[in-house]
GROMACS .gro file of N, CA and C in nm:
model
  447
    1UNK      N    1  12.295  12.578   5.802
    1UNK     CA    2  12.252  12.452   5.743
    1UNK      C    3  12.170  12.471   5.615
    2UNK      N    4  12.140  12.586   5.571
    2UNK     CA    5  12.080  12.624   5.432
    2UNK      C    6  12.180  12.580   5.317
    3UNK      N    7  12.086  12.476   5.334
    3UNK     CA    8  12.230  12.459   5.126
    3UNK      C    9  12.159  12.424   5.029
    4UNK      N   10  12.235  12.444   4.893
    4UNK     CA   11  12.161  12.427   4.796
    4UNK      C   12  12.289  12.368   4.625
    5UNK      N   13  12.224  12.328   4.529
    5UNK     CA   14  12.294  12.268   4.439
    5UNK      C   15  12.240  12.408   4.330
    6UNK      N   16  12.363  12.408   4.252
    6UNK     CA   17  12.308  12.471   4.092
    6UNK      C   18  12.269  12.426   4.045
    7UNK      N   19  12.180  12.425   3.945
    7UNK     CA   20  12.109  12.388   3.852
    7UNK      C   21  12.239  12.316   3.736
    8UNK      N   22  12.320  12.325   3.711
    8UNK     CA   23  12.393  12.316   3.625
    8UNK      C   24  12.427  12.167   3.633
    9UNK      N   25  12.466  12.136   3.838
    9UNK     CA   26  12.540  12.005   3.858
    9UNK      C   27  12.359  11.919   3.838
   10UNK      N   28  12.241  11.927   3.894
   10UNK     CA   29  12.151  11.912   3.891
   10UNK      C   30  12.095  11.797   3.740
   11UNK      N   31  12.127  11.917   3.650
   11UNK     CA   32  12.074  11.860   3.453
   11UNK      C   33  12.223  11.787   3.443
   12UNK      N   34  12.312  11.752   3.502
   12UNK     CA   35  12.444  11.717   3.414
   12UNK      C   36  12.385  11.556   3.384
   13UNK      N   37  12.447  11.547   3.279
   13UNK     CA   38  12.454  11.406   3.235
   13UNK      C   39  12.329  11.359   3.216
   14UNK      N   40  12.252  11.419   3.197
   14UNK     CA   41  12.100  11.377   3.144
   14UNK      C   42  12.044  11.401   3.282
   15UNK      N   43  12.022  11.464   3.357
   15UNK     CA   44  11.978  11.438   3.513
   15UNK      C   45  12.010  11.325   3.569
   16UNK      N   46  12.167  11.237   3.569
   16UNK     CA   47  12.177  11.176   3.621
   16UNK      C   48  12.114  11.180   3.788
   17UNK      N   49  12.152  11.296   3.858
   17UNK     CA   50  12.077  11.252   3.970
   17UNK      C   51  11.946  11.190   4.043
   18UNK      N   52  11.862  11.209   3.901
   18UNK     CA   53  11.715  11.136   3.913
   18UNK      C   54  11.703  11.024   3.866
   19UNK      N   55  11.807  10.946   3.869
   19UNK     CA   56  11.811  10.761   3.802
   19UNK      C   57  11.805  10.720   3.973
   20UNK      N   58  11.775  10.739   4.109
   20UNK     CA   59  11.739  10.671   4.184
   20UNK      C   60  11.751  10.791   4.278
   21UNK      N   61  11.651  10.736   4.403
   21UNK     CA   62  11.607  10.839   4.529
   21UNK      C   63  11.712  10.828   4.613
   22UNK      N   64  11.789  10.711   4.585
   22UNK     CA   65  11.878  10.725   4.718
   22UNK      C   66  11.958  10.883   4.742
   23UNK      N   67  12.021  10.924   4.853
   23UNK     CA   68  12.106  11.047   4.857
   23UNK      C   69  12.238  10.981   4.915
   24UNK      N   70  12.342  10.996   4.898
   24UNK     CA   71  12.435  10.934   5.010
   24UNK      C   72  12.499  11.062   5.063
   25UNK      N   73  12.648  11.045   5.134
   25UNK     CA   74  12.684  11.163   5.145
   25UNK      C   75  12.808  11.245   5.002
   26UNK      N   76  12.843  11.180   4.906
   26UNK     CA   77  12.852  11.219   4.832
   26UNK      C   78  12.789  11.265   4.706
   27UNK      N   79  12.607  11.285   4.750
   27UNK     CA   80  12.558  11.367   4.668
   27UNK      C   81  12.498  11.519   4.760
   28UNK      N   82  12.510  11.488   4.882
   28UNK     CA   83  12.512  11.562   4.978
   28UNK      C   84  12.629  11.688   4.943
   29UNK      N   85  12.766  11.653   4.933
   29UNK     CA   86  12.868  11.702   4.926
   29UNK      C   87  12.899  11.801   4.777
   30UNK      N   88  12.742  11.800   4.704
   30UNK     CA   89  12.744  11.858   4.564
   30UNK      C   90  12.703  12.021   4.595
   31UNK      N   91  12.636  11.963   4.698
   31UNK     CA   92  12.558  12.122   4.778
   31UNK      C   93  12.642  12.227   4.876
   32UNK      N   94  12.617  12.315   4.884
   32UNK     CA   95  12.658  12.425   4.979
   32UNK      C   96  12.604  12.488   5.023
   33UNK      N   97  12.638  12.597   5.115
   33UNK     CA   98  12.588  12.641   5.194
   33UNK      C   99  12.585  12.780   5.144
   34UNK      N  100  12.409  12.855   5.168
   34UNK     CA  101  12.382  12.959   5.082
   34UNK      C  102  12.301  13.044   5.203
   35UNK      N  103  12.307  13.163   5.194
   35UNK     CA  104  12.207  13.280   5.285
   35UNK      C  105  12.050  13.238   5.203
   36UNK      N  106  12.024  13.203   5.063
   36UNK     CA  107  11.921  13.211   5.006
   36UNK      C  108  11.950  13.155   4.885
   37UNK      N  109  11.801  13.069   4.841
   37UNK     CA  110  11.788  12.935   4.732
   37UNK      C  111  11.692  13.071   4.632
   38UNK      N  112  11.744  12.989   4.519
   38UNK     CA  113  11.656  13.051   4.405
   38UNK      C  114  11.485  13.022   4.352
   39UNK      N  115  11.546  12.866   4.399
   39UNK     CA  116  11.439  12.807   4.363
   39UNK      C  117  11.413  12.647   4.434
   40UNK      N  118  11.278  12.581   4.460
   40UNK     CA  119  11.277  12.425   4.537
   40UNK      C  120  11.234  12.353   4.446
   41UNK      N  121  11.248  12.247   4.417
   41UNK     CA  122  11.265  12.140   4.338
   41UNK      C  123  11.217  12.030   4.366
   42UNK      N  124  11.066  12.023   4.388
   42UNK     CA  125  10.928  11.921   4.473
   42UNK      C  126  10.970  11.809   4.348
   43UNK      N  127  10.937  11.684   4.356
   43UNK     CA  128  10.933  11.623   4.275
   43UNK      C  129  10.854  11.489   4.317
   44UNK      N  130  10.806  11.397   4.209
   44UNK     CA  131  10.827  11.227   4.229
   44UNK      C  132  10.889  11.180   4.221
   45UNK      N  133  10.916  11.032   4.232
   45UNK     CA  134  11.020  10.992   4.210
   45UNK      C  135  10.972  10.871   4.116
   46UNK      N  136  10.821  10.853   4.114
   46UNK     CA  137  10.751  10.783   3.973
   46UNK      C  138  10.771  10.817   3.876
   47UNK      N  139  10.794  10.956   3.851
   47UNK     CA  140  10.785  11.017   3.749
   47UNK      C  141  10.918  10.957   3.665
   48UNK      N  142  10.941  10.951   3.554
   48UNK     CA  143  11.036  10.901   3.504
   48UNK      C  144  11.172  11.006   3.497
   49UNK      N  145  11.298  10.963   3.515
   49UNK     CA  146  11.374  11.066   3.482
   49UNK      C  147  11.382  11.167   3.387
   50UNK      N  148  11.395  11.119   3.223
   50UNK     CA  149  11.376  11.189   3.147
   50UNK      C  150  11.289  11.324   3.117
   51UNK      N  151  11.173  11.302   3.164
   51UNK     CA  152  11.068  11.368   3.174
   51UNK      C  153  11.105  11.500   3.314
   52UNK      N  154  11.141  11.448   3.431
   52UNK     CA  155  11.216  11.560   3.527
   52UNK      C  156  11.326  11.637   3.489
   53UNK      N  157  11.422  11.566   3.389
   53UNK     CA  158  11.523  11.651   3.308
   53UNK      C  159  11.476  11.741   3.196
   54UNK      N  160  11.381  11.686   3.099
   54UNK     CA  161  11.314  11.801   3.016
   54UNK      C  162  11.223  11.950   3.072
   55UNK      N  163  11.179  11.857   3.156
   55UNK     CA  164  11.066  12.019   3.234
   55UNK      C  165  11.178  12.078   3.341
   56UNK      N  166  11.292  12.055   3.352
   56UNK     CA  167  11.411  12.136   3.444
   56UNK      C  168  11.458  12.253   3.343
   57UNK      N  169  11.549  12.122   3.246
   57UNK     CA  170  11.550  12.198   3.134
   57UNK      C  171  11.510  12.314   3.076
   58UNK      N  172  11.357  12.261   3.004
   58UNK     CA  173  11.277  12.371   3.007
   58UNK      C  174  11.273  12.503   3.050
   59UNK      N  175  11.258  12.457   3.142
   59UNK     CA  176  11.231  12.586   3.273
   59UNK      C  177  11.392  12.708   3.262
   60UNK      N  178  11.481  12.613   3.282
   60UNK     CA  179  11.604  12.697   3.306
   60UNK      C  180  11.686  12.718   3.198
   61UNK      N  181  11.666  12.664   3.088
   61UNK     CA  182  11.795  12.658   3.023
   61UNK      C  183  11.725  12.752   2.897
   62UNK      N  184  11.589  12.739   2.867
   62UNK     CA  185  11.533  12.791   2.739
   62UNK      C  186  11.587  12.882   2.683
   63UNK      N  187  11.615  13.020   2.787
   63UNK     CA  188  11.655  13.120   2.711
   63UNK      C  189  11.818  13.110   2.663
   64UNK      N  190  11.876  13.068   2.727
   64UNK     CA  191  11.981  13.053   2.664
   64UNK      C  192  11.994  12.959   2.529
   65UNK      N  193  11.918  12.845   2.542
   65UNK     CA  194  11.887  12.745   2.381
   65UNK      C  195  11.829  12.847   2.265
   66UNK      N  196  11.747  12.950   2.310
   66UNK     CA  197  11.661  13.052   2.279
   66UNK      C  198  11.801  13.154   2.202
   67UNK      N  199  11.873  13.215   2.272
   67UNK     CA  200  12.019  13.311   2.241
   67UNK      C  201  12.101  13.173   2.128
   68UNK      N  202  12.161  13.070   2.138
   68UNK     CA  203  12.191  12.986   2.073
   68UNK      C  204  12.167  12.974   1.941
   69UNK      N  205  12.006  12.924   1.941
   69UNK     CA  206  11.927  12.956   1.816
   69UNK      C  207  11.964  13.056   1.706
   70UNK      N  208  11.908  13.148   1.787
   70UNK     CA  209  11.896  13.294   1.699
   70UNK      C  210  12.070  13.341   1.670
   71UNK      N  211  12.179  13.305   1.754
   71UNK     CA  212  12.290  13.325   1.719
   71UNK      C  213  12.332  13.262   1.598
   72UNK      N  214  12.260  13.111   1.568
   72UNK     CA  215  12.343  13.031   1.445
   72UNK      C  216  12.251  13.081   1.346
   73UNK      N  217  12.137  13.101   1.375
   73UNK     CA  218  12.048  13.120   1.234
   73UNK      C  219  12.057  13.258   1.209
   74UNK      N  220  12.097  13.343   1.296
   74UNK     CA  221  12.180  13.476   1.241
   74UNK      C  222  12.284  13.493   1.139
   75UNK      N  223  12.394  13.414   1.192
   75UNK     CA  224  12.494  13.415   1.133
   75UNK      C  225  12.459  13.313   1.008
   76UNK      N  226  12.351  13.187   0.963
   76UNK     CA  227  12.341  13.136   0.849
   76UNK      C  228  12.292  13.265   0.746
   77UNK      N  229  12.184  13.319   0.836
   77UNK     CA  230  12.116  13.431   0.710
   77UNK      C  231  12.258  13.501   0.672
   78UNK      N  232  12.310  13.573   0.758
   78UNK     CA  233  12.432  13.641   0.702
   78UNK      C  234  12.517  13.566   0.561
   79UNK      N  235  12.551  13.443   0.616
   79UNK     CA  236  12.670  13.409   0.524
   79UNK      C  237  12.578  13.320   0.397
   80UNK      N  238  12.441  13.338   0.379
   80UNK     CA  239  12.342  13.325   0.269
   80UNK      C  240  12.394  13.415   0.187
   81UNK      N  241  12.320  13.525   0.279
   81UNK     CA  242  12.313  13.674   0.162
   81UNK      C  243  12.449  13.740   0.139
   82UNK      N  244  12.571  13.640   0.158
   82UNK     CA  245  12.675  13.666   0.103
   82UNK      C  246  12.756  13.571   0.042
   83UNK      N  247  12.619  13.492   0.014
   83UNK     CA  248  12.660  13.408  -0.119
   83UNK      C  249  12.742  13.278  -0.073
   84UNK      N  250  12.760  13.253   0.064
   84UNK     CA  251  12.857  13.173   0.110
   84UNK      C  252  12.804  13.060   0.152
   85UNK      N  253  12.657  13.040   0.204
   85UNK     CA  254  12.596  12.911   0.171
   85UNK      C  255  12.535  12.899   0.025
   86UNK      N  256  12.470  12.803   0.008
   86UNK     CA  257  12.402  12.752  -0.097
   86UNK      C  258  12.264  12.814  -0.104
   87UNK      N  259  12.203  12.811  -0.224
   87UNK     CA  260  12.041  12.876  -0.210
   87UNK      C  261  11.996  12.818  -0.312
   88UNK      N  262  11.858  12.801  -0.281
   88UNK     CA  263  11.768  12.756  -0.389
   88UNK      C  264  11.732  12.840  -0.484
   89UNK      N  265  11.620  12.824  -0.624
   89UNK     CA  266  11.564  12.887  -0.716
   89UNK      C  267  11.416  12.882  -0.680
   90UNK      N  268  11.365  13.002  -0.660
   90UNK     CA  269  11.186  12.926  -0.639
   90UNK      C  270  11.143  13.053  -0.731
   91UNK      N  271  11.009  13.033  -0.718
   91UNK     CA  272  10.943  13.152  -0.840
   91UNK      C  273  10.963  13.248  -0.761
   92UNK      N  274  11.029  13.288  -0.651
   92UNK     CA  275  11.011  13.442  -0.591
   92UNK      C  276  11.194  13.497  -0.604
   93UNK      N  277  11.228  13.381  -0.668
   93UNK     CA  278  11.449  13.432  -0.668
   93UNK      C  279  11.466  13.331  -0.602
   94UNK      N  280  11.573  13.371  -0.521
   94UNK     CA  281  11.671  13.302  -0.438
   94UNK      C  282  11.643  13.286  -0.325
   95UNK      N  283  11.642  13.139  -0.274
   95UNK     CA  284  11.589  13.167  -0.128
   95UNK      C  285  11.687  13.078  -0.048
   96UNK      N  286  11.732  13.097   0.019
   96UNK     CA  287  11.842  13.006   0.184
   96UNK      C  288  11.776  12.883   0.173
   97UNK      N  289  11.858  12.774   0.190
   97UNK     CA  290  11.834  12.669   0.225
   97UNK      C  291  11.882  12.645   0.353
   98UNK      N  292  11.962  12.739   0.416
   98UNK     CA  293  12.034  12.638   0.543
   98UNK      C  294  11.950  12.655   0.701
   99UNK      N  295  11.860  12.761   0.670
   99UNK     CA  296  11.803  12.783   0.837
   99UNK      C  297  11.708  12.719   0.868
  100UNK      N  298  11.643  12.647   0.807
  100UNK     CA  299  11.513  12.537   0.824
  100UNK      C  300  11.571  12.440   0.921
  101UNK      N  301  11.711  12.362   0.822
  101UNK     CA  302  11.732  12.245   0.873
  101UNK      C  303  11.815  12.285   1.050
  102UNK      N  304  11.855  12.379   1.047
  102UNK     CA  305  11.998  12.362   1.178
  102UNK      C  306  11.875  12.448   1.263
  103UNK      N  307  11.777  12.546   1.260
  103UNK     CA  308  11.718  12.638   1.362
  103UNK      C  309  11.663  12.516   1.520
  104UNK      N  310  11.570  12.403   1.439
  104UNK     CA  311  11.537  12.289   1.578
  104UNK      C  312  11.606  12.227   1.600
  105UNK      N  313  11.705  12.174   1.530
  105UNK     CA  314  11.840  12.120   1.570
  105UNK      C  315  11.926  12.147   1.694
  106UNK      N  316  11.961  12.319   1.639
  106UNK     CA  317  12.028  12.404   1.745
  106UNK      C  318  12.001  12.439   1.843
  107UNK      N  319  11.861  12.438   1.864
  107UNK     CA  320  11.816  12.464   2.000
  107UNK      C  321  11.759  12.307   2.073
  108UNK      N  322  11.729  12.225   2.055
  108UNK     CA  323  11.738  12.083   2.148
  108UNK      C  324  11.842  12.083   2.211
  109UNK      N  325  11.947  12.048   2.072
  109UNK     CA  326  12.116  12.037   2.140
  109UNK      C  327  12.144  12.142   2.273
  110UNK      N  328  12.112  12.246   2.247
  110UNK     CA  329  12.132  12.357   2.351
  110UNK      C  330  12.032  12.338   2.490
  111UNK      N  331  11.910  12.305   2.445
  111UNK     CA  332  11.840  12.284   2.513
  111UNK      C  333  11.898  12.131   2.634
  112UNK      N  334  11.895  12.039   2.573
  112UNK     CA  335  11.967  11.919   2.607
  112UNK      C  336  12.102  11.925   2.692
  113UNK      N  337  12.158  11.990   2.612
  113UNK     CA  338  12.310  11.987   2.676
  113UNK      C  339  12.331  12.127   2.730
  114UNK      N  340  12.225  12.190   2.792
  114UNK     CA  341  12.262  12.340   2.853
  114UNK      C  342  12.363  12.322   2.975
  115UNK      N  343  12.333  12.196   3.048
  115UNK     CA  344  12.354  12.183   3.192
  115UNK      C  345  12.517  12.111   3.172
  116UNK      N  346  12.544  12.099   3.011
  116UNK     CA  347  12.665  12.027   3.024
  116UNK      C  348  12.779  12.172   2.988
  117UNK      N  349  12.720  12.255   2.938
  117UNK     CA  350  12.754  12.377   2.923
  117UNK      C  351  12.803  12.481   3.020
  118UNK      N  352  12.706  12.494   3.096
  118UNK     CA  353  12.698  12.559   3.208
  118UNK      C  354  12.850  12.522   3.260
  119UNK      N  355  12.835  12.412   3.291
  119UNK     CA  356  12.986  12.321   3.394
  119UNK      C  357  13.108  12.318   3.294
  120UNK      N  358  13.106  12.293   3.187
  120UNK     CA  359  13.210  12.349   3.099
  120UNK      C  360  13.232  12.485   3.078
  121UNK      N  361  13.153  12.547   3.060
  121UNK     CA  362  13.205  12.703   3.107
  121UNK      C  363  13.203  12.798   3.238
  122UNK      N  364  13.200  12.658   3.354
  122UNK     CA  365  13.204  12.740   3.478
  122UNK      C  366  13.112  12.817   3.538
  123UNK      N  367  13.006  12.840   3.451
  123UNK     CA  368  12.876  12.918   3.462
  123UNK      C  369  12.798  12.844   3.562
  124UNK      N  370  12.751  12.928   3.697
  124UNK     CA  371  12.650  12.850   3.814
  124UNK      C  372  12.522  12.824   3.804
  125UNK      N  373  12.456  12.918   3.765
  125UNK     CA  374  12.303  12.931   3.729
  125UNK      C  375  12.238  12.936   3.862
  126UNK      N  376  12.089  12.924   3.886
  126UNK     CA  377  12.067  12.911   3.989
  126UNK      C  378  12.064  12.884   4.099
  127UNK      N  379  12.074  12.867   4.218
  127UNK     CA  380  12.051  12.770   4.291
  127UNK      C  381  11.971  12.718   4.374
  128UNK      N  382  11.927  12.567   4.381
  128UNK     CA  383  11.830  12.510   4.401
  128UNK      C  384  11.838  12.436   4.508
  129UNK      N  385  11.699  12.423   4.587
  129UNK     CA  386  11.673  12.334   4.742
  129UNK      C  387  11.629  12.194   4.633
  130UNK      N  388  11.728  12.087   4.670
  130UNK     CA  389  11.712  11.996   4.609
  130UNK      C  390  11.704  11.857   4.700
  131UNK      N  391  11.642  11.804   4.794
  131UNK     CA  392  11.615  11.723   4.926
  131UNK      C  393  11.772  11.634   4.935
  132UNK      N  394  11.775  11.557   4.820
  132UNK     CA  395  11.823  11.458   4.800
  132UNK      C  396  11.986  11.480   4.776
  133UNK      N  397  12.000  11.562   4.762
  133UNK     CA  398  12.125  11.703   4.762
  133UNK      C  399  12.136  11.773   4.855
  134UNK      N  400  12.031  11.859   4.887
  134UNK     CA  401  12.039  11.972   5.021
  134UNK      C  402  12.048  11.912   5.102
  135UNK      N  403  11.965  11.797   5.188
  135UNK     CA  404  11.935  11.718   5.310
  135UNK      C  405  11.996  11.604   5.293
  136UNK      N  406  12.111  11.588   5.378
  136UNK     CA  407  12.169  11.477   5.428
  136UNK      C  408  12.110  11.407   5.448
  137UNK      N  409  12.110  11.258   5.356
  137UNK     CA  410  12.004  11.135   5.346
  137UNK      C  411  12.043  10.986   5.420
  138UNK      N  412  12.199  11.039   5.513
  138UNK     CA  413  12.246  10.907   5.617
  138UNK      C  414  12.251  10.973   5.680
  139UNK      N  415  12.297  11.033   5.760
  139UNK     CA  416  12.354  11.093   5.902
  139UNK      C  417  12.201  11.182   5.935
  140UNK      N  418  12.130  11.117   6.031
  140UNK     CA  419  12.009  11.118   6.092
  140UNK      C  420  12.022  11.321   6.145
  141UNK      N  421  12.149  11.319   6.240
  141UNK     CA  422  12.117  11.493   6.278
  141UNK      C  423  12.172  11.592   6.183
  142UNK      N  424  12.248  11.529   6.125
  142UNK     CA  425  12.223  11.626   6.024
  142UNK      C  426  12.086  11.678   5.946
  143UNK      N  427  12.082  11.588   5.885
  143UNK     CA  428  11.909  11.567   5.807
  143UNK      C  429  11.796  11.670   5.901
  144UNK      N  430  11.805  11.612   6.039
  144UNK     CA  431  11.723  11.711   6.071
  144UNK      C  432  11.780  11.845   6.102
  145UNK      N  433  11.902  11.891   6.166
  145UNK     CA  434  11.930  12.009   6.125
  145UNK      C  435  11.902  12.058   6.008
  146UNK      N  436  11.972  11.998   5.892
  146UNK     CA  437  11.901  12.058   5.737
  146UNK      C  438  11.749  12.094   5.750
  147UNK      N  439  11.661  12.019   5.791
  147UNK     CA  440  11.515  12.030   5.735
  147UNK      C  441  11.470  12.100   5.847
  148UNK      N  442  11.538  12.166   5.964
  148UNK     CA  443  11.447  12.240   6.059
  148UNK      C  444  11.511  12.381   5.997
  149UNK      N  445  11.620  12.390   5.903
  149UNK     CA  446  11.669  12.568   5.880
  149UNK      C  447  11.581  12.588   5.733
   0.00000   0.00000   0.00000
């Protein structure tokens, strides 16, 4: 009776799953059954959604928004210093214009849409004890089977 959700189905769609407490059995049915969880996932349910999707986010997706980043603003410096973007004139020469604007850009988007990523590329990520997911929220013995393993 140990189950748990990825993180991936978890952030999809903006954290859709935190737009209401209910669980039925088709959010039940997102979860599986695992020897061992990565991680538990305490929450409110005052708390506003958005705010539970950014600090998830946060938490899980950074380094990869983090690899993202540094991948595009890699490849801008590159195709600078080969003349293939545009550059400014300042009193010190020539300087890049393009990594200012796309570096916070590229990582929100990544940041934001990690969890839509993840599921488009099949990628699981963690997995998480999520109540409202893990624990069957109609069927009474189930529920407590879930919450006594």
């Amino acid at each position: 009776m140990l189950r748990a959700v990825h993180v991936g189905k978890v952030l999809r769609c903006g954290g859709r799953v935190f737009r209401t407490s209910a669980g039925t059995s088709a959010t039940y049915n997102k979860s599986f059954v695992v020897s061992r969880i990565d991680a538990f996932i305490s929450h409110n349910w005052s708390v506003p959604r958005t705010i539970k999707f950014l600090t998830l986010a946060l938490h899980f997706v950074h380094t990869r928004a983090l690899a993202a980043t540094v991948t595009v603003v890699t490849l801008i410096t590159i195709l600078t210093g080969a003349r293939v973007l545009p550059t400014a004139q300042d009193v010190n020469g020539s300087t890049g214009i393009c990594v200012l604007p796309f570096g916070v850009p590229v990582f929100s988007v990544a940041l934001i849409w990690g969890g839509e990523m993840w599921w488009l590329l099949g990628l699981r990520g963690p997995s998480l004890l999520f109540a409202k997911i893990c624990i069957h929220q109609t069927d009474q013995d189930i529920k407590r089977r879930g919450r006594e393993s």
